[in-house]
mmCIF file of C-alpha atoms in Angstrom:
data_model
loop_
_atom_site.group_PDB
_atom_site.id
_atom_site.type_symbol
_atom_site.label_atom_id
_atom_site.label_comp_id
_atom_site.label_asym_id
_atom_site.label_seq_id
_atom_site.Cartn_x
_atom_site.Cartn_y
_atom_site.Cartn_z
ATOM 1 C CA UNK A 24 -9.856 4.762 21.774
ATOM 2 C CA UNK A 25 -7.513 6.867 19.589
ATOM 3 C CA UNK A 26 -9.461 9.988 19.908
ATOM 4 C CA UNK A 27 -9.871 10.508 16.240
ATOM 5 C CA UNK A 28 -13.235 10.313 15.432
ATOM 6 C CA UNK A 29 -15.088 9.362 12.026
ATOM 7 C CA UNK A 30 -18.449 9.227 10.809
ATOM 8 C CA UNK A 31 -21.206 7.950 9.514
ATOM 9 C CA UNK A 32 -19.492 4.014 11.021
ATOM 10 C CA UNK A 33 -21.148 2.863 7.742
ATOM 11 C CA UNK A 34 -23.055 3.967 4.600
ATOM 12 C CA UNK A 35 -24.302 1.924 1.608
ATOM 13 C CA UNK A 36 -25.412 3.979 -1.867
ATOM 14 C CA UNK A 37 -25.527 3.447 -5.388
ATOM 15 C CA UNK A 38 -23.073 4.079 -8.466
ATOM 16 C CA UNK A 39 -23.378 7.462 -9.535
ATOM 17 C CA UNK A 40 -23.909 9.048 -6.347
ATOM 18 C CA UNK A 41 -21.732 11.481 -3.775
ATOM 19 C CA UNK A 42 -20.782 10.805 -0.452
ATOM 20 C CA UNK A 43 -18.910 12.603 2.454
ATOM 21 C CA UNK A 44 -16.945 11.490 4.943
ATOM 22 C CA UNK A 45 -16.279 13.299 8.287
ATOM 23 C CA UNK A 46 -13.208 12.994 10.513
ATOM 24 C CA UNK A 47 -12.272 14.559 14.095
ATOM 25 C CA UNK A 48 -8.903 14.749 14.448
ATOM 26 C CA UNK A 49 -7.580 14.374 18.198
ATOM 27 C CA UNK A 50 -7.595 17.535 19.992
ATOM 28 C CA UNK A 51 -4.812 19.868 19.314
ATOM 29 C CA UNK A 52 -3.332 17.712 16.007
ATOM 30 C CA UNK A 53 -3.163 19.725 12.896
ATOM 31 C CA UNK A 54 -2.166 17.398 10.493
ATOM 32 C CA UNK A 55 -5.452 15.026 9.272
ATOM 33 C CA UNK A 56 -4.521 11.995 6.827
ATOM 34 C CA UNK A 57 -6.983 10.066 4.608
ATOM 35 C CA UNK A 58 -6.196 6.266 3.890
ATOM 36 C CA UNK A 59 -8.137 3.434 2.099
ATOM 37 C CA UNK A 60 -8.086 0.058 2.822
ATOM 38 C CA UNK A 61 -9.551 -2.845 0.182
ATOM 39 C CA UNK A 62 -8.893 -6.141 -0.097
ATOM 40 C CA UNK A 63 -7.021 -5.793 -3.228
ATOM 41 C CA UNK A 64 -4.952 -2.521 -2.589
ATOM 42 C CA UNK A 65 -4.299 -2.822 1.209
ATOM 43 C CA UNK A 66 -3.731 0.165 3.289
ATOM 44 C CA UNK A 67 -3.291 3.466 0.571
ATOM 45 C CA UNK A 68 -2.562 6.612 1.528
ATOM 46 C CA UNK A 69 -4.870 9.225 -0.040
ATOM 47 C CA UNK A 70 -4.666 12.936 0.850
ATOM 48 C CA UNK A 71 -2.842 14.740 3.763
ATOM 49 C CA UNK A 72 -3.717 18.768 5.090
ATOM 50 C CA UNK A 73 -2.240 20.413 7.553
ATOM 51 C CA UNK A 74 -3.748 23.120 9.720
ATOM 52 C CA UNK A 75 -6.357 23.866 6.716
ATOM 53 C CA UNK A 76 -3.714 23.165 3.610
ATOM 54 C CA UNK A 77 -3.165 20.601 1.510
ATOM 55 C CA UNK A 78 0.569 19.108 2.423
ATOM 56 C CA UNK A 79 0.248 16.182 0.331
ATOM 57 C CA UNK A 80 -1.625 13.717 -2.366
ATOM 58 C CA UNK A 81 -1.363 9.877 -2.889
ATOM 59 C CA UNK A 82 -3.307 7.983 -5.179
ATOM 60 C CA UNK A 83 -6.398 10.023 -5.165
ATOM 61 C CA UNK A 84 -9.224 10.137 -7.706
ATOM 62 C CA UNK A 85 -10.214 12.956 -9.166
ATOM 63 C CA UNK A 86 -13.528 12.199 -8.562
ATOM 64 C CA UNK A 87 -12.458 12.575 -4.809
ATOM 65 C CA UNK A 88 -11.307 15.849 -3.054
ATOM 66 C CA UNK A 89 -11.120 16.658 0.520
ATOM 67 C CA UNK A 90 -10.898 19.477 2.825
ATOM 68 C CA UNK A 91 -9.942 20.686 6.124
ATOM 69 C CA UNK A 92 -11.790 22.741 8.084
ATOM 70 C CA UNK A 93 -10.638 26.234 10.504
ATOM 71 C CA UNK A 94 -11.717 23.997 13.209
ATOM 72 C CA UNK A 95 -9.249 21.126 11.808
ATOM 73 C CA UNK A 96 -12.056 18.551 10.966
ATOM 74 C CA UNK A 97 -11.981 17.365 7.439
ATOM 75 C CA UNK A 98 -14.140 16.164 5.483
ATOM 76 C CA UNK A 99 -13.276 13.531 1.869
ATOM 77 C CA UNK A 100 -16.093 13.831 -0.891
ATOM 78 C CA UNK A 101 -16.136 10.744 -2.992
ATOM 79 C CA UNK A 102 -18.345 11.611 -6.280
ATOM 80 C CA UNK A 103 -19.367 9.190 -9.597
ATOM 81 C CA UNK A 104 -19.358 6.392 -6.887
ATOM 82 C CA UNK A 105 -18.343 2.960 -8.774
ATOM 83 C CA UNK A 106 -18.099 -0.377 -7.076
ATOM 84 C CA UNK A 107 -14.492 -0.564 -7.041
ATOM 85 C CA UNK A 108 -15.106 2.448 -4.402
ATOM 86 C CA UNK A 109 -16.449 0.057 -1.703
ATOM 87 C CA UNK A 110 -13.800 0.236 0.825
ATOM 88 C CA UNK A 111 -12.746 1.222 3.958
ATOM 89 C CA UNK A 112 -11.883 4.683 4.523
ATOM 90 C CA UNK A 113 -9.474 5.636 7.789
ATOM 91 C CA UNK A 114 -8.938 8.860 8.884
ATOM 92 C CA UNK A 115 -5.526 9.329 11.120
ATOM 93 C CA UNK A 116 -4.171 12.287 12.972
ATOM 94 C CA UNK A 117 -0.564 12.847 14.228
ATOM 95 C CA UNK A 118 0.322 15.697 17.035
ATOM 96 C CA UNK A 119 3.437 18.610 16.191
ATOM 97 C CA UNK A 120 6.476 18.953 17.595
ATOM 98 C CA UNK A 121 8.554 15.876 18.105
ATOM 99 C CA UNK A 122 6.115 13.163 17.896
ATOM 100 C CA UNK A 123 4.806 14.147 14.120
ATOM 101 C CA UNK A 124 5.158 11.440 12.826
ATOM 102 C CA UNK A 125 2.638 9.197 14.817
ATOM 103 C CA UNK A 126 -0.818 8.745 13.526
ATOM 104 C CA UNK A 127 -3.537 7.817 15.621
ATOM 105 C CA UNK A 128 -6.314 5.560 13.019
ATOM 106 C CA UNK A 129 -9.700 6.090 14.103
ATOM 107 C CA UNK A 130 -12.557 3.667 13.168
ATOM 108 C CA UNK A 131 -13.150 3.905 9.578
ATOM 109 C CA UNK A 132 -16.135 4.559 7.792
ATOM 110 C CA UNK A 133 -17.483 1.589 5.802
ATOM 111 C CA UNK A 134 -18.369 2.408 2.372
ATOM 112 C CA UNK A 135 -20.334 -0.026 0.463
ATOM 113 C CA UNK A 136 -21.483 0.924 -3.589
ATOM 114 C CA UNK A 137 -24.304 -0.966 -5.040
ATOM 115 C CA UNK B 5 11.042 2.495 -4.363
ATOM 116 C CA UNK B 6 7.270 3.621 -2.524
ATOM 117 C CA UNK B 7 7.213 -0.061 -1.248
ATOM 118 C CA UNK B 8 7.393 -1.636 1.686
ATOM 119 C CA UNK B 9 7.490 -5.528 1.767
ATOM 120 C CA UNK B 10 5.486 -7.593 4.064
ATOM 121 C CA UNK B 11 5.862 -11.510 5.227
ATOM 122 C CA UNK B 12 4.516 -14.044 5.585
ATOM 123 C CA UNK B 13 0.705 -12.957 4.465
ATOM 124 C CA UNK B 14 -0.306 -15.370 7.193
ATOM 125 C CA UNK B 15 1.126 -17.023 10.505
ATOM 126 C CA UNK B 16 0.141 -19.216 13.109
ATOM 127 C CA UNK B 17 2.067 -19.762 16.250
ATOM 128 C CA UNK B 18 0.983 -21.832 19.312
ATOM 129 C CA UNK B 19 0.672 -19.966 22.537
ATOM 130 C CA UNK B 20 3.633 -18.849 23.766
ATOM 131 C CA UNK B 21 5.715 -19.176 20.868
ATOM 132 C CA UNK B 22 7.703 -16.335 19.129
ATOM 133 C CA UNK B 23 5.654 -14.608 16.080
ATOM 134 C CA UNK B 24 7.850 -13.258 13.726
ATOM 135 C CA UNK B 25 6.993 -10.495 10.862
ATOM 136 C CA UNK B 26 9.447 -8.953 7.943
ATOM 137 C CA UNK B 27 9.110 -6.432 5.721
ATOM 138 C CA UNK B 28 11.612 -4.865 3.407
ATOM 139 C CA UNK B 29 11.798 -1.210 1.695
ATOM 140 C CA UNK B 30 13.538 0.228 -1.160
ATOM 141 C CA UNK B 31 13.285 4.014 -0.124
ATOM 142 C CA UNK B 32 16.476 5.475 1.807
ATOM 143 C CA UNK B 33 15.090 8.446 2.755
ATOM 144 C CA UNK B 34 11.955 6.895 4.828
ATOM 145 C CA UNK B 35 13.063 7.562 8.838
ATOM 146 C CA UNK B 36 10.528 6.142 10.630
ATOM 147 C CA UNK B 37 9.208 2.701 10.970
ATOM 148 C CA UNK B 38 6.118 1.912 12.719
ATOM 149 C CA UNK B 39 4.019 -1.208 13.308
ATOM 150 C CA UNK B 40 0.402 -1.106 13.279
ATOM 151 C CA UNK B 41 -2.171 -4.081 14.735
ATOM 152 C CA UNK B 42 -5.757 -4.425 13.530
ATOM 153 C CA UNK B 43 -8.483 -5.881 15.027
ATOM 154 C CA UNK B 44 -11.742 -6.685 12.540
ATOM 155 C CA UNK B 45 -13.761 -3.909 12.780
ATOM 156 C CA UNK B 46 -12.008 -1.356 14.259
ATOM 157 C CA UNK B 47 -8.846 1.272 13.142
ATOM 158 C CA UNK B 48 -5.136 0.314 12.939
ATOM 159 C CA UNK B 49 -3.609 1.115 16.422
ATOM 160 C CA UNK B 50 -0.117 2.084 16.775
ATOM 161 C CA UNK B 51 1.802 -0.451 18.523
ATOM 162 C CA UNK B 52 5.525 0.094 18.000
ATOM 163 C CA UNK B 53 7.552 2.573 15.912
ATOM 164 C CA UNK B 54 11.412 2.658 15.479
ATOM 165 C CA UNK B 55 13.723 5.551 13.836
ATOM 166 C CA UNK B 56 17.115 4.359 11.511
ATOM 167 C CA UNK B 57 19.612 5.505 14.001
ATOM 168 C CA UNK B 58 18.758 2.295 16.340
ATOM 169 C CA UNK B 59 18.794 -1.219 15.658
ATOM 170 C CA UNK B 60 16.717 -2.453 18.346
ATOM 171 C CA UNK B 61 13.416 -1.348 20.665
ATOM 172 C CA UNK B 62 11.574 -3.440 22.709
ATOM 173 C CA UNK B 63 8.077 -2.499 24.454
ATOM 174 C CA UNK B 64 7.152 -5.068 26.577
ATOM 175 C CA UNK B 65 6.421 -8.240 24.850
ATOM 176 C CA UNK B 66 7.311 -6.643 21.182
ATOM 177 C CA UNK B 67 10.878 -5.573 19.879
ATOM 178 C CA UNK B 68 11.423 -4.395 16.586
ATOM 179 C CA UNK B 69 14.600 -5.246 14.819
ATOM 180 C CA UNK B 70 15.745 -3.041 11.904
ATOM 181 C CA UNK B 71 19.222 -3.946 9.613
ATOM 182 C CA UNK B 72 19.362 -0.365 7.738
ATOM 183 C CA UNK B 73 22.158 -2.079 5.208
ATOM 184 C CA UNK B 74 19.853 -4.647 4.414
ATOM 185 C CA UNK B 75 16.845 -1.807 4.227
ATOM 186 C CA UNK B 76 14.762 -4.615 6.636
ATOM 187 C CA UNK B 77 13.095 -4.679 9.600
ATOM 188 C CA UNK B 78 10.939 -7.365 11.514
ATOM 189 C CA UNK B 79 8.580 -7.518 14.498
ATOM 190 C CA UNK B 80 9.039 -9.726 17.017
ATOM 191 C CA UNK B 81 5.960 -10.885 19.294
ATOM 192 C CA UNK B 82 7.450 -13.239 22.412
ATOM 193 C CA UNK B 83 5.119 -15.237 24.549
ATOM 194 C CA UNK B 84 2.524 -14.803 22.168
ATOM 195 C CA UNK B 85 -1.271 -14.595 23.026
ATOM 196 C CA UNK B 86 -4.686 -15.757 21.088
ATOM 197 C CA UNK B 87 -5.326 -11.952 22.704
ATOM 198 C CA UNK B 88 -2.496 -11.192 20.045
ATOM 199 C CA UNK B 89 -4.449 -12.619 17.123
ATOM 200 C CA UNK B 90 -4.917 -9.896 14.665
ATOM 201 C CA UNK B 91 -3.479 -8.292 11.471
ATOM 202 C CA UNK B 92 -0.071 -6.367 11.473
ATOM 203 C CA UNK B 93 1.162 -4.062 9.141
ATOM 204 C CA UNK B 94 4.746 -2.312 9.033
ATOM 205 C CA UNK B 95 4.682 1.032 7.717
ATOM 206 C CA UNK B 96 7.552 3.502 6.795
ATOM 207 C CA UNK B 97 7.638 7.412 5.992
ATOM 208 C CA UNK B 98 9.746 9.912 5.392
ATOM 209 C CA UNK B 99 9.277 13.100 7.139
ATOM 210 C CA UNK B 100 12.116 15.978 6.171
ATOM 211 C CA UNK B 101 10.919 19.750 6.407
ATOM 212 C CA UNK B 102 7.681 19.657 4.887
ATOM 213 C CA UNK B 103 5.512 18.133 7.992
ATOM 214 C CA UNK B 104 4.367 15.625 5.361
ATOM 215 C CA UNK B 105 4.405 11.773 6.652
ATOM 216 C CA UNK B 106 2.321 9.694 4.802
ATOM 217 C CA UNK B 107 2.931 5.708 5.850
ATOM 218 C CA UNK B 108 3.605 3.602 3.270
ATOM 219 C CA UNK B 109 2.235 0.217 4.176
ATOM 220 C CA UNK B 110 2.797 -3.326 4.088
ATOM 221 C CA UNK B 111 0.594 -5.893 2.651
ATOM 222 C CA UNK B 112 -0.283 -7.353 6.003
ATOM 223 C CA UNK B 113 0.678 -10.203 8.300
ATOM 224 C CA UNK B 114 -2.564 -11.985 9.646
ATOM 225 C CA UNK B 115 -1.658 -13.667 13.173
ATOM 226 C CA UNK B 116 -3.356 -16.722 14.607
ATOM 227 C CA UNK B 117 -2.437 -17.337 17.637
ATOM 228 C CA UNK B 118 -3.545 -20.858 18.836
ATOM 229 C CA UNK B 119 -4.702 -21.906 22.737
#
């Protein structure tokens, strides 16, 4: 157990529609990274905040956008669902100070767009 | 120059052989290499990470080895396990003053590790 936590586990819904996904990072990390993972793409790095700001962007969407929280959770809103959205989406956390650059996966949220 | 290289995209060693993963980046500036293992189902899980100015760490049964002329580094899993059976990904970022450290992943090595 990583100690990053993620929910809903799974969630199925239609094109067209909005989701959002919730992420916990491990207590006392400030720095919250989203990642997808398809079959096609692999592992992609999405969106990173740290301690409530956006530090930096990968190859996000613009139908998705993300936050973080004063209490350091974040959150990734994924809008104008398509199928091609189905994925896995992994939220990570890494700690400050000298071990920064570890980051601890937790257990994905399965999205699946009908 | 984002990528990282992964191979072979599948591998199947007998138990107790030597499993044996390489990956290759482009990127200079990346200064830390880590290796992640995935289980189906569940979150990658950190396993072993290496920085430039080494060319060798070894964590029990798993040693990285990184050639930083060649801009290459493998994963090497002795004694292997069917308990090792799982998908591996090396990873690389680059860090500098901005606390940003987004991995860059490989494609993924699936492991089979046979009885």
């Amino acid at each position: 157990d990583s100690g990053v936590t993620q929910t809903p586990k799974h969630l199925i819904t239609a094109t067209g529609q909005r989701v959002t996904l919730r992420c916990s990072p491990r207590s006392g990390d400030l720095s919250v990274y989203w990642y997808q993972q398809s079959l096609d793409q692999g592992l992609q790095f999405l969106i990173q905040y740290y301690n409530g700001e956006e530090r930096a962007k990968g190859n996000i969407l613009e139908r998705f956008s993300a936050q973080q929280f004063p209490d350091l959770h974040s959150e990734l809103n994924l809008s104008s669902l398509e199928l091609g959205d189905s994925a896995l989406y992994f939220c990570a956390s890494s700690p400050r100070g000298r071990d920064q650059e570890t980051q601890y996966f937790g257990p994905g949220t399965r999205l699946l767009v009908l | 120059q984002q990528q990282v290289k992964q191979s072979p995209q599948s591998l199947i060693v007998q138990k107790g052989g030597i499993s044996i993963i390489n990956c290759a980046y482009e990127n200079t500036a990346f200064d830390y290499f880590p290796w992640y293992q995935q289980f189906p189902g569940k979150g990658p899980a950190l396993l072993i990470a290496i920085r430039p100015d080494v060319s060798e760490k070894k964590e029990g049964r798993f040693t990285i080895s990184f050639n930083k002329s060649a801009k290459q580094f493998s994963l090497h899993i002795m004694d292997s396990q069917p308990g090792d059976s799982a998908t591996y990904f090396c990873a690389a970022s680059f860090h500098g003053s901005s606390n940003t450290g987004k991995l860059i992943f490989g494609q993924g090595t699936t492991l089979q590790v046979k009885p």
